Amino acid sequence: MPVISWRVVPAVLIVLAAPAFFVALIPWLGWTLLAAGMIAAVLVERLAPALGRPTVRAGTRQDTARVVSRDASIVRDLSLIAIGMLIVSAIPLKAELDNLAILRFGVALAGAVAVPYLISRFVYRDRAIGFPWRGGGRWSWFQWAWLVGVLVLGWLILPFYFITSGVYLNWPVVDTPDLIARLFVGVGAVGIWDELFFICTVFVLLLRHMHPVTANLLQAVVFVSFLWELGYQAWGPLLTIPFALLQGYIFLVTRSLAYVVTVHLLFDAVVFAVLVHAHNPGLFDGFFLV
């Protein structure tokens, strides 16, 4: 266990690049932290006894993943996270709805998921990243109940957050059918991407080297930092931190991408409605409490 605990050090350095990129908006600090994290990962891997290294498994489901011959490499796995963050950090994350902004977002976010996946599969050949759609099978009654709970909590909390804090102004005015449609697609697409990158990439890669609680806390730092630049500012982290941690926990329990995506899309449906409401006073009068 002491060997594995040392692997947290380079992971923390890599993860701290996220607030540097997306909160402080200091690219050189993010690059420095990524470089320091990769150097630390190389040192930890070279100094770690082979017997102390965790075994790498091909696949994300513990019950079906097959053991492969090579050890899990903290260098390889953190390099995938670093590559994804570098791709995302290459564009401004301010919410915009024009064609160029949508194209820019689409290319960068798709690349941040696809490039690490392809490198893992075809260069490193360890299949460290996967997207287990159905996970553990049929959803339990509690899982269905939680979906209802997400809608109720979103309805109660999100209008108060967006409107009283004024953060809805971080999103463009949507006052025509075309802009409303673009916002609907954009909010949903980014929500799906969040789970593909923060959970199925960052969280899964960190899980190979440390305790699930530690891995979840670290992925939440990346998750919340991205959402901050996207617009969830003011006291938004009081909402986004619990949400990120819950999404990590839910995935850990269910191993179902379909379920965490469903939770996220339901939450984002309320976000979309609140943004339209905030920019068009009177449109949803009587539906929201604020």
GROMACS .gro file of C-alpha atoms in nm:
model
  290
    1MET     CA    1   0.000   0.000   0.000
    2PRO     CA    2   0.279   0.256   0.061
    3VAL     CA    3   0.377   0.222  -0.306
    4ILE     CA    4   0.023   0.290  -0.421
    5SER     CA    5  -0.006   0.588  -0.188
    6TRP     CA    6   0.295   0.748  -0.356
    7ARG     CA    7   0.105   0.730  -0.684
    8VAL     CA    8  -0.134   0.990  -0.547
    9VAL     CA    9   0.143   1.254  -0.561
   10PRO     CA   10   0.177   1.274  -0.941
   11ALA     CA   11  -0.200   1.234  -0.976
   12VAL     CA   12  -0.259   1.537  -0.755
   13LEU     CA   13  -0.015   1.744  -0.962
   14ILE     CA   14  -0.190   1.644  -1.283
   15VAL     CA   15  -0.533   1.716  -1.139
   16LEU     CA   16  -0.429   2.058  -1.004
   17ALA     CA   17  -0.364   2.163  -1.363
   18ALA     CA   18  -0.744   2.173  -1.406
   19PRO     CA   19  -0.807   2.472  -1.175
   20ALA     CA   20  -0.499   2.637  -1.324
   21PHE     CA   21  -0.644   2.601  -1.675
   22PHE     CA   22  -1.014   2.650  -1.609
   23VAL     CA   23  -1.044   2.860  -1.292
   24ALA     CA   24  -0.731   3.074  -1.265
   25LEU     CA   25  -0.698   3.081  -1.648
   26ILE     CA   26  -0.318   3.063  -1.626
   27PRO     CA   27  -0.208   2.825  -1.905
   28TRP     CA   28   0.163   2.827  -1.818
   29LEU     CA   29   0.081   2.715  -1.462
   30GLY     CA   30  -0.130   2.431  -1.597
   31TRP     CA   31   0.149   2.321  -1.831
   32THR     CA   32   0.399   2.337  -1.544
   33LEU     CA   33   0.180   2.123  -1.320
   34LEU     CA   34   0.127   1.867  -1.596
   35ALA     CA   35   0.501   1.847  -1.659
   36ALA     CA   36   0.574   1.815  -1.286
   37GLY     CA   37   0.310   1.546  -1.255
   38MET     CA   38   0.452   1.342  -1.540
   39ILE     CA   39   0.807   1.372  -1.402
   40ALA     CA   40   0.681   1.261  -1.060
   41ALA     CA   41   0.496   0.969  -1.223
   42VAL     CA   42   0.814   0.851  -1.395
   43LEU     CA   43   1.007   0.870  -1.067
   44VAL     CA   44   0.737   0.685  -0.873
   45GLU     CA   45   0.712   0.414  -1.137
   46ARG     CA   46   1.087   0.361  -1.156
   47LEU     CA   47   1.129   0.351  -0.779
   48ALA     CA   48   0.824   0.135  -0.712
   49PRO     CA   49   0.897  -0.238  -0.667
   50ALA     CA   50   0.727  -0.447  -0.932
   51LEU     CA   51   0.538  -0.648  -0.670
   52GLY     CA   52   0.379  -0.332  -0.536
   53ARG     CA   53   0.228  -0.229  -0.864
   54PRO     CA   54  -0.141  -0.301  -0.922
   55THR     CA   55  -0.240  -0.539  -1.199
   56VAL     CA   56  -0.388  -0.387  -1.511
   57ARG     CA   57  -0.719  -0.524  -1.634
   58ALA     CA   58  -0.867  -0.485  -1.980
   59GLY     CA   59  -1.212  -0.334  -1.939
   60THR     CA   60  -1.392  -0.124  -1.682
   61ARG     CA   61  -1.617  -0.388  -1.524
   62GLN     CA   62  -1.444  -0.580  -1.246
   63ASP     CA   63  -1.649  -0.895  -1.302
   64THR     CA   64  -1.568  -0.923  -1.672
   65ALA     CA   65  -1.232  -0.746  -1.708
   66ARG     CA   66  -0.951  -0.982  -1.797
   67VAL     CA   67  -0.607  -0.956  -1.644
   68VAL     CA   68  -0.333  -0.875  -1.893
   69SER     CA   69   0.036  -0.928  -1.850
   70ARG     CA   70   0.161  -0.573  -1.809
   71ASP     CA   71   0.142  -0.378  -1.483
   72ALA     CA   72  -0.081  -0.075  -1.464
   73SER     CA   73   0.140   0.221  -1.549
   74ILE     CA   74   0.087   0.545  -1.363
   75VAL     CA   75   0.288   0.717  -1.637
   76ARG     CA   76   0.067   0.590  -1.918
   77ASP     CA   77  -0.257   0.652  -1.734
   78LEU     CA   78  -0.175   1.004  -1.618
   79SER     CA   79  -0.047   1.090  -1.965
   80LEU     CA   80  -0.395   1.011  -2.101
   81ILE     CA   81  -0.557   1.247  -1.848
   82ALA     CA   82  -0.299   1.515  -1.926
   83ILE     CA   83  -0.358   1.484  -2.301
   84GLY     CA   84  -0.732   1.519  -2.255
   85MET     CA   85  -0.696   1.829  -2.040
   86LEU     CA   86  -0.451   1.987  -2.284
   87ILE     CA   87  -0.699   1.942  -2.567
   88VAL     CA   88  -0.984   2.098  -2.368
   89SER     CA   89  -0.767   2.385  -2.247
   90ALA     CA   90  -0.684   2.478  -2.605
   91ILE     CA   91  -1.022   2.652  -2.646
   92PRO     CA   92  -1.210   2.912  -2.439
   93LEU     CA   93  -1.501   2.751  -2.257
   94LYS     CA   94  -1.729   3.051  -2.246
   95ALA     CA   95  -2.076   2.939  -2.350
   96GLU     CA   96  -2.152   3.064  -2.702
   97LEU     CA   97  -2.406   2.949  -2.960
   98ASP     CA   98  -2.272   3.068  -3.297
   99ASN     CA   99  -2.165   2.814  -3.557
  100LEU     CA  100  -1.792   2.865  -3.506
  101ALA     CA  101  -1.818   2.824  -3.129
  102ILE     CA  102  -2.024   2.507  -3.166
  103LEU     CA  103  -1.769   2.366  -3.410
  104ARG     CA  104  -1.481   2.461  -3.181
  105PHE     CA  105  -1.647   2.297  -2.883
  106GLY     CA  106  -1.737   1.987  -3.079
  107VAL     CA  107  -1.386   1.927  -3.213
  108ALA     CA  108  -1.209   1.994  -2.882
  109LEU     CA  109  -1.442   1.799  -2.658
  110ALA     CA  110  -1.463   1.504  -2.896
  111GLY     CA  111  -1.085   1.502  -2.924
  112ALA     CA  112  -1.041   1.508  -2.546
  113VAL     CA  113  -1.232   1.179  -2.524
  114ALA     CA  114  -1.132   1.012  -2.850
  115VAL     CA  115  -0.755   1.079  -2.845
  116PRO     CA  116  -0.688   0.926  -2.498
  117TYR     CA  117  -0.913   0.631  -2.585
  118LEU     CA  118  -0.735   0.562  -2.913
  119ILE     CA  119  -0.391   0.596  -2.753
  120SER     CA  120  -0.490   0.358  -2.475
  121ARG     CA  121  -0.627   0.100  -2.716
  122PHE     CA  122  -0.387   0.114  -3.009
  123VAL     CA  123  -0.063   0.261  -2.869
  124TYR     CA  124  -0.051   0.145  -2.507
  125ARG     CA  125  -0.266  -0.160  -2.588
  126ASP     CA  126  -0.406  -0.188  -2.236
  127ARG     CA  127  -0.769  -0.083  -2.302
  128ALA     CA  128  -0.763   0.121  -1.982
  129ILE     CA  129  -1.056   0.335  -2.100
  130GLY     CA  130  -1.397   0.191  -2.172
  131PHE     CA  131  -1.756   0.305  -2.193
  132PRO     CA  132  -1.971   0.039  -2.021
  133TRP     CA  133  -2.314   0.144  -2.137
  134ARG     CA  134  -2.539  -0.101  -1.952
  135GLY     CA  135  -2.317  -0.182  -1.656
  136GLY     CA  136  -2.471  -0.407  -1.393
  137GLY     CA  137  -2.799  -0.476  -1.569
  138ARG     CA  138  -3.152  -0.362  -1.483
  139TRP     CA  139  -3.198  -0.054  -1.270
  140SER     CA  140  -3.326  -0.098  -0.914
  141TRP     CA  141  -3.627   0.082  -0.770
  142PHE     CA  142  -3.388   0.313  -0.585
  143GLN     CA  143  -3.218   0.411  -0.910
  144TRP     CA  144  -3.553   0.498  -1.064
  145ALA     CA  145  -3.647   0.693  -0.753
  146TRP     CA  146  -3.320   0.887  -0.770
  147LEU     CA  147  -3.405   1.000  -1.123
  148VAL     CA  148  -3.723   1.155  -0.989
  149GLY     CA  149  -3.524   1.304  -0.701
  150VAL     CA  150  -3.282   1.467  -0.944
  151LEU     CA  151  -3.567   1.646  -1.120
  152VAL     CA  152  -3.721   1.764  -0.794
  153LEU     CA  153  -3.390   1.885  -0.650
  154GLY     CA  154  -3.306   2.061  -0.976
  155TRP     CA  155  -3.646   2.231  -0.981
  156LEU     CA  156  -3.601   2.351  -0.623
  157ILE     CA  157  -3.236   2.459  -0.632
  158LEU     CA  158  -3.134   2.560  -0.983
  159PRO     CA  159  -3.368   2.857  -1.043
  160PHE     CA  160  -3.261   3.009  -0.710
  161TYR     CA  161  -2.893   2.957  -0.795
  162PHE     CA  162  -2.896   3.085  -1.152
  163ILE     CA  163  -3.124   3.383  -1.101
  164THR     CA  164  -3.030   3.519  -0.758
  165SER     CA  165  -2.656   3.485  -0.826
  166GLY     CA  166  -2.685   3.629  -1.178
  167VAL     CA  167  -2.474   3.348  -1.328
  168TYR     CA  168  -2.737   3.291  -1.598
  169LEU     CA  169  -2.572   3.591  -1.764
  170ASN     CA  170  -2.269   3.367  -1.829
  171TRP     CA  171  -2.482   3.202  -2.099
  172PRO     CA  172  -2.593   3.395  -2.410
  173VAL     CA  173  -2.942   3.537  -2.439
  174VAL     CA  174  -3.177   3.279  -2.590
  175ASP     CA  175  -3.486   3.461  -2.715
  176THR     CA  176  -3.555   3.299  -3.052
  177PRO     CA  177  -3.655   2.940  -3.140
  178ASP     CA  178  -3.321   2.887  -3.316
  179LEU     CA  179  -3.114   2.996  -3.015
  180ILE     CA  180  -3.331   2.798  -2.775
  181ALA     CA  181  -3.282   2.487  -2.990
  182ARG     CA  182  -2.906   2.544  -3.001
  183LEU     CA  183  -2.895   2.584  -2.623
  184PHE     CA  184  -3.093   2.262  -2.575
  185VAL     CA  185  -2.855   2.062  -2.794
  186GLY     CA  186  -2.545   2.227  -2.646
  187VAL     CA  187  -2.641   2.170  -2.283
  188GLY     CA  188  -2.723   1.805  -2.350
  189ALA     CA  189  -2.411   1.739  -2.556
  190VAL     CA  190  -2.179   1.888  -2.294
  191GLY     CA  191  -2.358   1.689  -2.024
  192ILE     CA  192  -2.293   1.362  -2.207
  193TRP     CA  193  -1.931   1.462  -2.266
  194ASP     CA  194  -1.886   1.533  -1.895
  195GLU     CA  195  -1.955   1.168  -1.814
  196LEU     CA  196  -1.741   1.035  -2.101
  197PHE     CA  197  -1.439   1.238  -1.992
  198PHE     CA  198  -1.458   1.303  -1.618
  199ILE     CA  199  -1.603   0.966  -1.520
  200CYS     CA  200  -1.517   0.712  -1.794
  201THR     CA  201  -1.172   0.859  -1.858
  202VAL     CA  202  -1.034   1.054  -1.561
  203PHE     CA  203  -1.207   0.861  -1.281
  204VAL     CA  204  -1.154   0.518  -1.435
  205LEU     CA  205  -0.783   0.584  -1.495
  206LEU     CA  206  -0.730   0.708  -1.140
  207LEU     CA  207  -0.915   0.406  -0.997
  208ARG     CA  208  -0.639   0.182  -1.130
  209HIS     CA  209  -0.391   0.334  -0.886
  210MET     CA  210  -0.564   0.448  -0.569
  211HIS     CA  211  -0.856   0.409  -0.332
  212PRO     CA  212  -1.195   0.490  -0.489
  213VAL     CA  213  -1.256   0.776  -0.244
  214THR     CA  214  -0.927   0.940  -0.342
  215ALA     CA  215  -0.992   0.886  -0.711
  216ASN     CA  216  -1.340   1.033  -0.679
  217LEU     CA  217  -1.216   1.343  -0.498
  218LEU     CA  218  -0.952   1.401  -0.765
  219GLN     CA  219  -1.191   1.357  -1.058
  220ALA     CA  220  -1.427   1.602  -0.890
  221VAL     CA  221  -1.155   1.868  -0.894
  222VAL     CA  222  -1.126   1.835  -1.272
  223PHE     CA  223  -1.505   1.815  -1.317
  224VAL     CA  224  -1.581   2.125  -1.107
  225SER     CA  225  -1.296   2.329  -1.257
  226PHE     CA  226  -1.433   2.272  -1.608
  227LEU     CA  227  -1.784   2.367  -1.498
  228TRP     CA  228  -1.649   2.685  -1.337
  229GLU     CA  229  -1.512   2.822  -1.665
  230LEU     CA  230  -1.823   2.703  -1.846
  231GLY     CA  231  -2.030   2.935  -1.627
  232TYR     CA  232  -2.115   2.765  -1.296
  233GLN     CA  233  -1.951   3.038  -1.090
  234ALA     CA  234  -2.040   3.245  -0.779
  235TRP     CA  235  -2.146   2.980  -0.526
  236GLY     CA  236  -2.186   2.720  -0.800
  237PRO     CA  237  -1.920   2.485  -0.656
  238LEU     CA  238  -2.152   2.425  -0.359
  239LEU     CA  239  -2.371   2.248  -0.615
  240THR     CA  240  -2.118   2.112  -0.861
  241ILE     CA  241  -1.886   1.950  -0.605
  242PRO     CA  242  -2.158   1.725  -0.454
  243PHE     CA  243  -2.288   1.652  -0.804
  244ALA     CA  244  -1.946   1.546  -0.932
  245LEU     CA  245  -1.883   1.326  -0.627
  246LEU     CA  246  -2.226   1.166  -0.655
  247GLN     CA  247  -2.176   1.092  -1.024
  248GLY     CA  248  -1.845   0.923  -0.946
  249TYR     CA  249  -2.003   0.719  -0.666
  250ILE     CA  250  -2.301   0.620  -0.880
  251PHE     CA  251  -2.070   0.500  -1.157
  252LEU     CA  252  -1.859   0.308  -0.907
  253VAL     CA  253  -2.168   0.126  -0.780
  254THR     CA  254  -2.352   0.072  -1.109
  255ARG     CA  255  -2.069   0.068  -1.365
  256SER     CA  256  -2.337   0.199  -1.597
  257LEU     CA  257  -2.261   0.488  -1.831
  258ALA     CA  258  -2.627   0.485  -1.935
  259TYR     CA  259  -2.739   0.558  -1.581
  260VAL     CA  260  -2.495   0.840  -1.502
  261VAL     CA  261  -2.572   0.998  -1.839
  262THR     CA  262  -2.946   0.976  -1.768
  263VAL     CA  263  -2.898   1.143  -1.430
  264HIS     CA  264  -2.690   1.417  -1.589
  265LEU     CA  265  -2.932   1.479  -1.876
  266LEU     CA  266  -3.228   1.509  -1.640
  267PHE     CA  267  -3.036   1.764  -1.435
  268ASP     CA  268  -2.935   1.947  -1.752
  269ALA     CA  269  -3.295   1.953  -1.872
  270VAL     CA  270  -3.376   2.163  -1.568
  271VAL     CA  271  -3.066   2.379  -1.633
  272PHE     CA  272  -3.189   2.440  -1.988
  273ALA     CA  273  -3.539   2.534  -1.872
  274VAL     CA  274  -3.403   2.769  -1.606
  275LEU     CA  275  -3.174   2.947  -1.854
  276VAL     CA  276  -3.462   2.999  -2.096
  277HIS     CA  277  -3.678   3.119  -1.808
  278ALA     CA  278  -3.411   3.361  -1.682
  279HIS     CA  279  -3.359   3.517  -2.025
  280ASN     CA  280  -3.732   3.533  -2.101
  281PRO     CA  281  -3.914   3.661  -1.793
  282GLY     CA  282  -4.274   3.552  -1.787
  283LEU     CA  283  -4.226   3.246  -2.008
  284PHE     CA  284  -4.233   2.998  -1.718
  285ASP     CA  285  -4.422   3.205  -1.465
  286GLY     CA  286  -4.595   2.978  -1.215
  287PHE     CA  287  -4.365   2.683  -1.291
  288PHE     CA  288  -4.048   2.788  -1.107
  289LEU     CA  289  -4.046   2.935  -0.758
  290VAL     CA  290  -3.802   3.212  -0.856
   0.00000   0.00000   0.00000
